[in-house]
Amino acid sequence: MPMPTPEGWWPLVFGRLSIDALPFYSAIATAAASLVVAGALAVAVLLTWLGRWGWLWREWLTSLDHKRIGIMYVVLSMVMLSRGVIEGSMMRAQQAVAFDNPGYLPPEHFAQLFSTHGSIMIFFMAMPFLTGIINFALPLQLGARDVSFPLLNSISLWLTAGGAGLMMVSLVIGKFSTGGWSGYPPYTDAVFNPGVGPDYWIFAVTLGSLASTMTGINVAVTIYKRRCGGMNPFRMPLFCWTSLCTSILMIFAMPPLTVATALLALDRYVGTHFFTNDGGGNMMNYANLFWLFGHPEVYILILPAFGVYSQVISNFSSKILYGYDALIVATMCIAVLSFTVWVHHFFTMGQGADLNAAFGIATMTIGIPTGVKIFDWILTMFRGRVRFAVPMLYALAFMVLFVVGGLTGILLANPAIDFQVHNSVFLVAHFHNMLIPGLLYGMLAAYTYWFPKAFGFRLDEWWGRVSFGCWVAGFCLAFLPLYPLGLMGMPRRTQEFFEPAYLPFTIVAGVGALFLLAALASLFVQLVVSVRRRQELAVPAGDPWNGRTLEWSIPCPAPEYNFAVLPIVASRDAFHAFKAEGTAYPAHRFYSDIEMPRNSMTGVVIGLSLAAASFGLVWWIWWLAILGVAGAVGALVARSFVRDTTRIVPADEVRRRDEAWLALVRSLPRAGREAEATPANRGLAEPAGI
């Protein structure tokens, strides 16, 4: 019987995977892949050396605690932020030396970078960051013990992690798509690009979009069903309202993206012609599906940050939020109008002037509720006792820079202007002008603001200010010069140019990229310094910012069950009212047993199985794809037979922990606003405010 040849068994086992998939086509790609592999190995070795694998599995990876899931989302986001900022800086550096010069990045590598940068920053930095913040803070603000569907929450996290993992693997094995973050055909169809890059993009984005759809359902049901006693919708903090609108957008906006990627996958794998004009399809169908997701997605990213700014500005102005009802109405208007403007993303693609005019007017209209928010935030600060803590600094920078980006958006809403600057770096400037101050600054403000509630100590103030300064300076230098460049006609996605007038602006943008790298580095330095000073920065009493909402009424870090006794509220800014009444830290409470979800490995197995299945589909390793899908289905079936899904925290344990904390609170000194950033701040603020 003849032995099977390598040509016979290799495709059966490894599909189209070969030695050529390793990133040896460029020294930069090799170095980047080596860094990723070395980093993963270093983490594995460290965990093994410390003997922490079991602890990591029990306490974190399988946890259904909404706070720990939120923290893991943010950790994932920070990892992807690091890659996204580095890749963006590499592109700015390439363009800084690209005048009549091929530079250090070949065209195909440059095209991969702008595709991975956009995909990572939208789907695997921004979405996990805001989802993590919502996961962490929302139940605490609602006076709830958890989200409505803790297991679904875990599955969403691990699907997101699986998609992010595919993005990281694509750096090591194979090449990524060159079709941009939007994945337009024909740049991603099988004829134009038969390689694995578009497939990596399709399956990573699909996993992320499924996760976000499930998150939207979970958040909406939590807000509808898990509010504490007395908290009617118009007593909820603004962050809860923006989270509700965000969740509704996720529910209705993510499915068009999932459909678009599924149909694109069928075009590539089965030979259908949904988006190939010569086969009876229409590429514009893809554009409509993608942007039917894509423009609501902009507000999925922005609305949670609006909620964060509402909380931060009110808190650090020591005032009730001005125009609360108007802010709610503005948020709901933005959510509705976000579905009416998607065609402005392809004004130049051939639809008639009447249609362009209708969508241009709708786009201008959506600026009105955003302007309402800006004025309400300014009026909240008016005559307030404003404290310039790091979260407040991000809020102030946002208001200035976001208005600039919004005004350029009004310009682009005019189809006649859009025709002139379309596909120029003017659009790059506008997009980053909205999302860096709008989304990133908001998430960094939230990270700084709620960090004590997660870990029990504040972040170092001085390094926070350094990082803030670098983020603002870096943004202004890296992206504001792109406005004049766009008006001068410089196309986006330009690897090399031959117009000498562009050069001064690209050099300034390159300097801005250095500041952004410094901002990222100082963010991690701040974390390291804060961990080393954690005893000095500890705020065990739970209220380091003289907070106004319910999450500040419990210890730092928050206990697994959040509230020893579920609160009953009678007004907005409930904790502020409790402090004013002298009932914030009651001496006697009635305690009862608390039911909490047990840990589950289901989410981990489903996420990793579908990531493995996706990797198998990318490389045509069919046995792996089948095994991965079977593993995910098997995990769901096995979970359906599990009956012991909850555990009880006894009332005596709750009483012991809560009374120990209350005794600690009574023993601590109160800290005034002048001591907020000093070691005297132990989390017990002096009641103050309007």
XYZ file of C-alpha atoms in Angstrom:
690
model
C 0.000 0.000 0.000
C 1.637 3.295 -1.044
C 2.367 5.872 1.643
C 0.461 9.187 1.372
C 2.604 11.963 -0.039
C 2.896 15.395 1.643
C 0.941 16.809 -1.289
C -1.872 14.435 -0.382
C -2.134 14.750 3.395
C -0.984 18.331 3.939
C -4.142 20.032 2.588
C -6.314 17.650 4.599
C -4.560 18.573 7.845
C -3.385 22.148 7.295
C -5.551 23.422 4.432
C -3.747 26.215 2.621
C -1.505 26.977 5.595
C 2.190 26.707 4.694
C 5.592 28.031 5.695
C 4.961 30.986 3.387
C 2.331 32.223 5.861
C 5.017 33.271 8.332
C 5.742 37.026 8.280
C 9.186 36.909 6.674
C 8.195 39.148 3.773
C 9.344 42.230 5.698
C 11.671 42.940 8.602
C 9.008 45.148 10.204
C 6.354 42.414 9.963
C 8.796 39.873 11.372
C 9.663 42.163 14.298
C 6.004 42.919 15.048
C 5.030 39.238 14.938
C 7.997 38.339 17.135
C 6.933 40.982 19.657
C 3.394 39.563 19.828
C 4.642 35.991 20.242
C 7.245 37.038 22.820
C 4.641 39.006 24.763
C 2.234 36.053 24.850
C 5.015 33.697 25.948
C 6.180 36.152 28.620
C 2.668 36.337 30.106
C 2.380 32.543 30.076
C 5.793 32.108 31.709
C 5.024 34.734 34.361
C 1.696 33.103 35.261
C 3.405 29.704 35.462
C 6.243 31.042 37.605
C 3.787 32.706 39.993
C 1.512 29.662 39.998
C -1.464 31.837 39.115
C -3.147 29.835 36.335
C -5.726 28.337 38.693
C -6.401 31.696 40.326
C -6.794 33.347 36.897
C -9.238 30.664 35.775
C -11.346 30.661 38.955
C -11.367 34.348 39.805
C -11.437 35.948 36.372
C -11.780 33.917 33.195
C -14.847 31.947 34.302
C -16.354 34.674 36.469
C -19.893 35.883 35.758
C -19.484 38.966 37.971
C -20.382 41.948 35.789
C -17.568 44.003 37.331
C -14.860 41.463 36.497
C -16.251 40.978 33.010
C -16.180 44.759 32.567
C -12.580 44.920 33.767
C -11.555 42.129 31.357
C -13.200 44.049 28.508
C -11.129 47.119 29.422
C -7.905 45.083 29.674
C -8.584 43.657 26.198
C -9.258 47.160 24.933
C -5.997 48.492 26.371
C -4.025 45.724 24.633
C -5.684 46.534 21.313
C -5.268 50.286 21.919
C -1.534 49.704 22.181
C -1.414 47.986 18.816
C -3.741 50.519 17.197
C -1.746 53.554 18.384
C 1.545 51.988 17.285
C 0.160 51.184 13.821
C -1.316 54.670 13.449
C 2.017 56.195 14.447
C 3.796 54.035 11.879
C 1.521 55.425 9.146
C 2.092 59.006 10.261
C 5.854 58.348 10.319
C 5.702 56.868 6.802
C 3.884 59.931 5.472
C 6.329 62.268 7.236
C 9.135 60.916 5.016
C 7.036 60.017 1.962
C 7.696 63.058 -0.235
C 9.150 61.600 -3.455
C 10.402 58.736 -1.313
C 9.050 55.172 -0.878
C 9.815 55.394 2.847
C 10.143 52.353 5.045
C 6.691 50.783 4.467
C 5.958 49.081 1.120
C 2.532 49.921 -0.380
C 0.938 46.559 0.484
C 2.195 46.716 4.067
C 0.904 50.287 4.377
C -2.496 49.115 3.068
C -2.553 46.325 5.649
C -1.755 48.820 8.390
C -4.606 51.199 7.617
C -6.968 48.201 7.420
C -5.870 46.680 10.731
C -5.658 50.080 12.445
C -9.234 51.029 11.611
C -10.645 47.569 12.305
C -8.870 47.275 15.651
C -9.681 50.749 16.885
C -13.397 50.499 16.042
C -14.248 46.864 16.700
C -11.651 45.756 19.257
C -10.607 48.890 21.125
C -13.604 51.219 21.182
C -16.360 48.598 21.413
C -14.740 46.563 24.226
C -13.826 49.764 26.106
C -17.345 51.178 26.145
C -18.862 47.734 26.732
C -16.527 47.213 29.670
C -17.373 50.582 31.203
C -21.118 49.957 30.789
C -20.729 46.472 32.243
C -18.881 47.773 35.257
C -20.778 50.944 36.111
C -24.359 50.436 34.925
C -25.608 47.885 37.509
C -23.925 49.885 40.272
C -25.700 53.057 39.177
C -29.018 51.216 38.925
C -28.694 49.819 42.451
C -28.628 46.265 41.011
C -26.540 43.240 41.900
C -25.767 42.113 38.348
C -26.895 42.308 34.744
C -29.995 40.368 33.719
C -28.115 37.609 31.851
C -24.707 36.984 33.457
C -23.873 33.953 31.287
C -24.740 35.810 28.085
C -22.441 38.554 29.337
C -19.565 36.074 29.571
C -20.291 34.676 26.105
C -20.238 38.212 24.662
C -16.864 38.873 26.283
C -15.288 35.712 24.924
C -16.683 36.168 21.419
C -15.103 39.628 21.442
C -11.841 38.148 22.739
C -11.992 35.504 20.004
C -12.327 38.181 17.320
C -9.478 40.195 18.838
C -7.400 37.008 18.965
C -7.919 36.502 15.221
C -6.673 40.057 14.648
C -3.519 39.305 16.632
C -2.979 35.930 14.924
C -3.222 37.633 11.523
C -0.098 39.577 12.465
C 1.818 36.314 12.918
C 0.294 33.929 10.373
C -0.655 35.271 6.955
C -1.384 38.794 5.774
C -4.340 40.958 6.681
C -6.888 42.505 4.339
C -5.978 45.601 2.326
C -9.633 46.603 1.922
C -9.801 49.117 4.774
C -11.837 48.871 7.967
C -15.066 48.929 5.944
C -14.139 45.899 3.808
C -15.630 47.209 0.548
C -15.843 44.810 -2.373
C -14.297 44.474 -4.924
C -11.211 45.050 -2.708
C -12.272 42.133 -0.520
C -13.766 39.748 -3.077
C -12.088 36.514 -4.084
C -10.996 37.745 -7.519
C -9.279 40.907 -6.330
C -7.836 39.381 -3.144
C -7.885 35.557 -3.012
C -5.601 35.530 0.066
C -6.567 35.052 3.696
C -6.618 38.743 4.678
C -10.290 39.490 3.912
C -11.284 36.213 5.598
C -9.499 37.213 8.794
C -11.397 40.515 8.655
C -14.771 38.871 7.956
C -14.665 36.377 10.799
C -13.093 38.695 13.377
C -15.721 41.359 12.700
C -18.533 38.785 12.666
C -17.579 37.488 16.124
C -17.405 41.059 17.413
C -20.768 42.025 15.909
C -22.532 38.980 17.368
C -21.060 39.817 20.777
C -22.237 43.435 20.563
C -25.770 42.394 19.574
C -26.005 40.149 22.636
C -24.549 42.901 24.823
C -27.208 45.309 23.583
C -29.990 42.898 24.565
C -28.423 42.320 27.977
C -27.960 46.015 28.766
C -31.472 46.974 27.651
C -33.132 44.234 29.730
C -30.982 45.132 32.737
C -32.138 48.750 32.581
C -35.769 47.753 32.090
C -35.856 45.104 34.817
C -33.070 45.594 37.372
C -33.527 49.144 38.671
C -33.644 49.421 42.454
C -36.717 50.484 44.370
C -37.869 54.011 43.623
C -35.597 54.450 40.599
C -38.048 55.274 37.854
C -36.538 56.086 34.435
C -36.376 59.803 35.185
C -34.331 59.219 38.312
C -31.651 57.262 36.478
C -28.224 58.864 36.035
C -27.571 60.167 32.529
C -25.017 57.423 31.948
C -27.839 54.880 32.285
C -29.894 56.725 29.667
C -27.022 56.880 27.187
C -26.319 53.182 27.858
C -29.978 52.392 27.117
C -29.901 54.249 23.806
C -26.568 52.635 22.974
C -27.995 49.175 23.654
C -30.972 49.846 21.371
C -28.579 50.962 18.638
C -26.557 47.769 19.127
C -29.676 45.616 18.805
C -30.766 47.204 15.534
C -27.473 48.342 13.956
C -25.217 45.311 14.441
C -27.356 42.793 12.457
C -26.861 44.643 9.121
C -23.103 44.301 9.626
C -23.463 40.598 10.418
C -25.560 40.121 7.277
C -23.028 42.057 5.171
C -20.057 39.995 6.386
C -22.034 36.740 5.990
C -22.964 37.554 2.385
C -19.391 38.617 1.632
C -18.187 35.293 3.060
C -20.634 33.440 0.790
C -19.279 35.362 -2.212
C -15.752 34.307 -1.279
C -16.378 30.711 -0.179
C -19.365 29.478 -2.171
C -19.126 31.592 -5.304
C -22.354 33.544 -4.923
C -22.584 37.001 -6.470
C -24.280 39.223 -3.927
C -21.708 41.984 -4.425
C -20.204 41.235 -7.855
C -21.737 43.305 -10.630
C -20.765 40.905 -13.407
C -22.602 38.069 -11.647
C -25.901 39.863 -11.137
C -25.041 41.396 -7.765
C -24.503 44.994 -6.748
C -21.588 46.392 -4.745
C -23.794 49.240 -3.548
C -25.855 46.709 -1.590
C -22.764 46.125 0.544
C -22.221 49.863 1.003
C -25.821 50.316 2.151
C -25.687 47.362 4.546
C -22.333 48.390 5.984
C -23.243 52.025 6.559
C -26.696 51.120 7.846
C -24.546 49.736 10.641
C -21.692 52.212 10.280
C -23.378 55.467 11.096
C -25.380 54.259 14.094
C -22.046 52.724 15.125
C -20.589 56.225 15.407
C -23.245 57.004 18.014
C -22.814 53.617 19.693
C -19.271 54.857 20.294
C -20.163 58.423 21.262
C -23.279 58.077 23.427
C -21.640 56.182 26.337
C -18.929 58.865 26.384
C -21.669 61.522 26.514
C -23.021 59.731 29.570
C -19.579 59.668 31.171
C -19.099 63.381 30.549
C -22.521 64.076 32.080
C -21.513 62.244 35.256
C -18.027 63.749 35.400
C -19.074 67.349 34.744
C -21.868 67.199 37.308
C -19.659 65.512 39.896
C -16.626 67.776 39.527
C -18.770 70.917 39.321
C -20.503 69.922 42.588
C -23.855 70.620 40.945
C -26.929 68.781 39.817
C -26.824 68.225 36.055
C -28.391 71.175 34.233
C -31.106 70.324 31.718
C -31.500 66.665 32.700
C -34.742 66.222 30.736
C -33.322 68.044 27.722
C -30.262 65.809 27.774
C -32.474 62.706 27.771
C -34.522 63.996 24.838
C -31.335 64.967 22.973
C -29.891 61.495 23.526
C -33.040 59.825 22.198
C -33.142 62.171 19.190
C -29.545 61.308 18.347
C -30.327 57.588 18.604
C -33.302 57.881 16.224
C -31.639 60.259 13.755
C -28.524 58.078 13.573
C -30.500 55.665 11.367
C -31.424 58.412 8.880
C -28.009 59.633 7.732
C -26.020 56.634 6.437
C -26.042 57.712 2.767
C -23.784 60.698 3.538
C -20.936 58.166 3.604
C -21.269 57.692 -0.156
C -22.546 60.970 -1.558
C -20.171 60.498 -4.513
C -21.361 57.008 -5.495
C -24.010 57.974 -8.023
C -27.361 58.452 -6.299
C -29.381 61.483 -7.349
C -29.173 65.045 -6.069
C -32.570 64.788 -4.338
C -31.470 61.810 -2.258
C -28.167 63.466 -1.415
C -29.987 66.633 -0.331
C -32.364 64.683 1.939
C -29.544 62.892 3.699
C -27.480 66.072 3.874
C -30.322 67.852 5.688
C -30.751 64.888 8.062
C -27.022 64.965 8.788
C -27.105 68.663 9.627
C -30.170 68.105 11.828
C -28.392 65.576 14.027
C -26.000 68.342 15.096
C -28.821 70.147 16.942
C -29.285 67.692 19.852
C -25.514 67.438 20.165
C -25.338 71.214 20.523
C -28.008 71.033 23.236
C -25.742 68.714 25.200
C -22.742 71.040 24.922
C -24.753 74.006 26.227
C -26.218 71.954 29.100
C -22.745 70.832 30.184
C -21.465 74.415 30.087
C -24.432 75.570 32.163
C -23.804 72.750 34.636
C -20.331 74.199 35.234
C -21.661 77.750 35.480
C -21.324 78.942 39.112
C -20.261 75.460 40.149
C -17.271 74.644 42.358
C -15.273 73.132 39.493
C -12.413 70.801 40.450
C -9.878 70.149 37.721
C -9.274 66.471 38.374
C -8.068 64.321 35.457
C -11.567 63.141 34.396
C -12.730 66.767 34.312
C -9.729 67.759 32.199
C -10.699 65.154 29.608
C -14.271 66.506 29.648
C -13.098 70.088 29.065
C -10.753 69.068 26.237
C -13.580 67.086 24.684
C -15.961 70.044 24.635
C -13.476 72.271 22.837
C -12.180 69.753 20.311
C -15.481 67.983 19.667
C -17.107 71.247 18.619
C -14.372 71.663 15.983
C -15.021 68.141 14.703
C -18.762 68.720 14.729
C -18.428 71.872 12.635
C -16.375 69.997 10.033
C -19.105 67.340 10.048
C -21.663 70.024 9.167
C -19.425 71.006 6.259
C -19.256 67.399 5.055
C -23.050 67.145 5.306
C -23.211 69.485 2.305
C -22.954 67.172 -0.738
C -21.276 69.888 -2.815
C -18.456 70.258 -0.274
C -18.271 66.498 0.249
C -17.662 66.032 -3.484
C -14.550 68.216 -3.198
C -12.939 66.640 -0.130
C -14.194 63.066 -0.413
C -11.422 60.477 -0.144
C -9.021 63.127 1.108
C -7.302 63.303 4.479
C -9.918 65.932 5.439
C -12.189 62.962 6.196
C -9.443 61.311 8.241
C -9.111 64.502 10.285
C -12.879 64.779 10.821
C -13.317 61.125 11.804
C -10.491 61.226 14.332
C -11.667 64.647 15.530
C -14.961 63.042 16.529
C -13.703 59.763 17.940
C -10.528 60.697 19.815
C -12.027 63.548 21.905
C -15.495 62.005 21.729
C -14.809 58.355 22.451
C -11.239 57.917 23.669
C -11.153 60.888 26.041
C -14.523 59.805 27.432
C -13.353 56.258 28.055
C -10.112 57.468 29.656
C -12.146 59.799 31.881
C -14.353 56.840 32.848
C -11.302 54.632 33.435
C -9.835 57.226 35.794
C -13.164 58.031 37.454
C -14.280 54.461 38.233
C -10.837 52.874 38.741
C -11.064 53.278 42.562
C -14.392 51.462 42.586
C -12.796 48.546 40.739
C -9.536 48.214 42.663
C -9.807 50.228 45.866
C -7.225 52.921 45.109
C -7.027 56.022 42.941
C -4.784 56.425 39.918
C -1.760 58.672 40.311
C -2.865 62.229 39.570
C 0.447 63.601 38.255
C 0.975 60.854 35.679
C -2.677 61.167 34.744
C -2.111 64.813 33.892
C 1.010 63.946 31.890
C -0.931 61.381 29.899
C -3.811 63.822 29.381
C -1.439 66.509 28.087
C 0.177 64.078 25.655
C -3.169 62.808 24.351
C -4.406 66.353 23.680
C -1.132 67.641 22.198
C -0.749 64.458 20.155
C -4.237 64.686 18.735
C -3.912 68.366 17.813
C -0.536 67.885 16.124
C -1.340 64.579 14.418
C -4.783 65.346 13.005
C -5.537 69.076 12.806
C -2.896 69.516 10.038
C -4.863 67.003 7.970
C -7.664 69.544 7.479
C -5.545 71.909 5.339
C -3.892 68.913 3.696
C -7.317 67.616 2.672
C -8.330 71.005 1.312
C -5.086 70.996 -0.663
C -6.108 67.680 -2.211
C -3.969 65.062 -0.456
C -5.729 61.676 -0.807
C -6.128 59.458 2.224
C -4.342 56.083 2.336
C -1.347 57.704 0.630
C 1.889 55.738 0.992
C 3.971 58.189 -1.076
C 3.304 61.672 -2.490
C 4.996 64.065 -4.900
C 3.543 67.454 -3.931
C 6.121 69.424 -1.883
C 3.438 71.620 -0.272
C 2.205 68.586 1.695
C 5.523 67.946 3.433
C 5.440 70.512 6.315
C 2.018 69.290 7.406
C 2.962 65.603 7.264
C 6.060 66.323 9.375
C 3.947 68.074 12.021
C 1.552 65.102 11.975
C 4.528 62.785 12.466
C 5.571 64.775 15.544
C 2.005 64.415 16.826
C 2.324 60.652 16.484
C 5.296 60.775 18.858
C 3.159 62.570 21.431
C 0.466 59.904 21.051
C 3.047 57.193 21.698
C 4.167 59.140 24.770
C 0.528 59.373 25.897
C 0.125 55.617 25.612
C 3.387 54.989 27.468
C 2.511 57.432 30.262
C -0.879 55.742 30.653
C 0.877 52.481 31.505
C 3.461 54.258 33.664
C 0.570 55.805 35.596
C -0.854 52.335 36.226
C 2.480 50.923 37.416
C 3.140 53.907 39.699
C -0.403 53.708 41.095
C -0.076 50.005 41.879
C 3.200 50.661 43.692
C 1.559 53.498 45.687
C -1.732 51.667 46.232
C -1.581 51.868 50.028
C -1.080 55.621 49.867
C -3.823 56.015 47.243
C -6.329 53.649 48.895
C -9.888 54.920 49.323
C -11.622 52.152 51.314
C -14.565 54.328 52.392
C -15.747 54.263 48.792
C -16.386 57.933 47.921
C -13.142 59.518 46.669
C -14.802 62.117 44.400
C -17.669 63.312 46.624
C -19.917 61.304 44.309
C -23.584 61.862 43.616
C -24.758 58.445 42.346
C -25.265 55.072 44.000
C -21.985 53.409 43.040
C -20.165 55.690 45.508
C -22.322 54.520 48.426
C -20.496 51.163 48.709
C -16.887 50.186 49.515
C -13.905 50.461 47.193
C -13.391 47.931 45.716
C -17.052 47.029 45.321
C -18.059 43.686 46.869
C -19.120 40.870 44.539
C -22.806 41.431 45.400
C -22.474 45.239 45.012
C -24.973 46.278 47.716
C -25.284 44.605 51.103
C -28.854 45.910 51.120
C -30.495 47.038 47.894
C -31.094 50.804 48.048
C -34.409 52.592 47.739
C -34.168 56.031 46.153
C -36.495 59.014 46.087
C -34.644 61.433 43.794
C -31.974 61.856 41.178
C -28.402 61.965 42.482
C -29.564 59.566 45.180
C -26.291 59.216 47.084
C -25.866 62.990 47.208
C -29.362 63.171 48.733
C -28.481 60.450 51.275
C -25.415 62.428 52.354
C -27.432 65.624 52.666
C -29.991 63.788 54.825
C -27.327 62.071 56.948
C -28.478 58.572 55.931
C -25.598 57.605 53.636
C -23.968 55.247 56.152
C -26.790 53.850 58.359
C -25.844 52.187 61.625
C -28.465 49.418 61.355
C -29.666 47.505 58.339
C -31.685 44.351 57.715
C -29.573 41.731 55.924
C -30.679 38.679 53.969
C -29.077 35.899 51.951
C -27.874 37.017 48.510
C -28.097 34.788 45.443
C -25.197 35.141 42.982
C -24.410 33.278 39.737
C -21.817 30.532 39.901
C -18.754 30.693 37.707
C -19.085 29.015 34.321
C -16.605 27.927 31.659
C -19.333 28.021 28.982
C -18.431 31.485 27.712
C -14.730 30.645 27.494
C -15.392 27.409 25.584
C -17.836 29.034 23.147
C -15.585 32.014 22.442
C -12.410 29.986 21.949
C -14.226 27.282 19.949
C -15.714 29.771 17.495
C -12.358 31.563 17.222
C -10.750 28.209 16.368
C -13.545 27.492 13.870
C -12.963 30.893 12.275
C -9.225 30.233 12.013
C -10.056 26.916 10.356
C -12.334 28.657 7.848
C -9.691 31.282 7.083
C -7.118 28.596 6.185
C -9.589 25.984 4.819
C -8.758 23.613 7.656
C -12.202 22.055 7.534
C -11.775 19.579 10.378
C -10.845 22.432 12.724
C -13.830 24.490 11.576
C -16.199 21.562 12.178
C -14.598 20.755 15.529
C -14.832 24.399 16.644
C -18.515 24.715 15.786
C -19.199 21.360 17.458
C -17.373 22.546 20.585
C -19.496 25.702 20.802
C -22.750 23.812 20.254
C -21.651 21.140 22.729
C -20.940 23.781 25.369
C -24.451 25.201 24.966
C -26.030 21.753 25.160
C -23.949 20.820 28.214
C -24.899 24.079 29.939
C -28.595 23.301 29.425
C -28.199 20.283 31.720
C -26.588 22.286 34.540
C -29.096 23.008 37.306
C -26.841 24.296 40.073
C -26.184 27.698 38.491
C -26.311 29.937 41.558
C -24.767 30.107 44.999
C -25.829 31.812 48.211
C -23.833 34.405 50.129
C -25.152 33.942 53.702
C -26.705 36.916 55.462
C -24.242 36.550 58.344
C -21.291 36.966 55.989
C -22.926 39.978 54.357
C -23.580 41.489 57.795
C -20.014 40.889 58.974
C -18.441 42.479 55.907
C -20.827 45.423 55.792
C -20.582 46.241 59.489
C -16.773 46.064 59.315
C -16.858 48.549 56.426
C -19.277 50.890 58.227
C -17.037 50.823 61.307
C -14.068 51.706 59.078
C -16.010 54.604 57.540
C -16.810 56.004 60.986
C -13.116 55.871 61.917
C -11.808 57.710 58.841
C -11.361 61.489 58.568
C -13.353 63.416 56.006
C -11.437 65.003 53.127
C -12.409 68.323 51.568
C -12.120 69.237 47.925
C -8.638 70.710 48.469
C -7.401 67.283 49.656
C -9.045 65.256 46.878
C -5.780 64.490 45.060
C -3.711 63.908 48.213
C -3.146 60.848 50.437
C -5.573 62.447 52.936
C -8.382 61.337 50.625
C -9.412 57.950 52.037
C -12.739 57.881 50.258
C -14.852 59.819 52.756
C -15.684 63.186 51.244
C -17.120 66.201 53.008
C -20.748 66.623 51.926
C -20.762 69.635 49.658
C -22.487 70.864 46.564
C -25.542 72.598 45.271
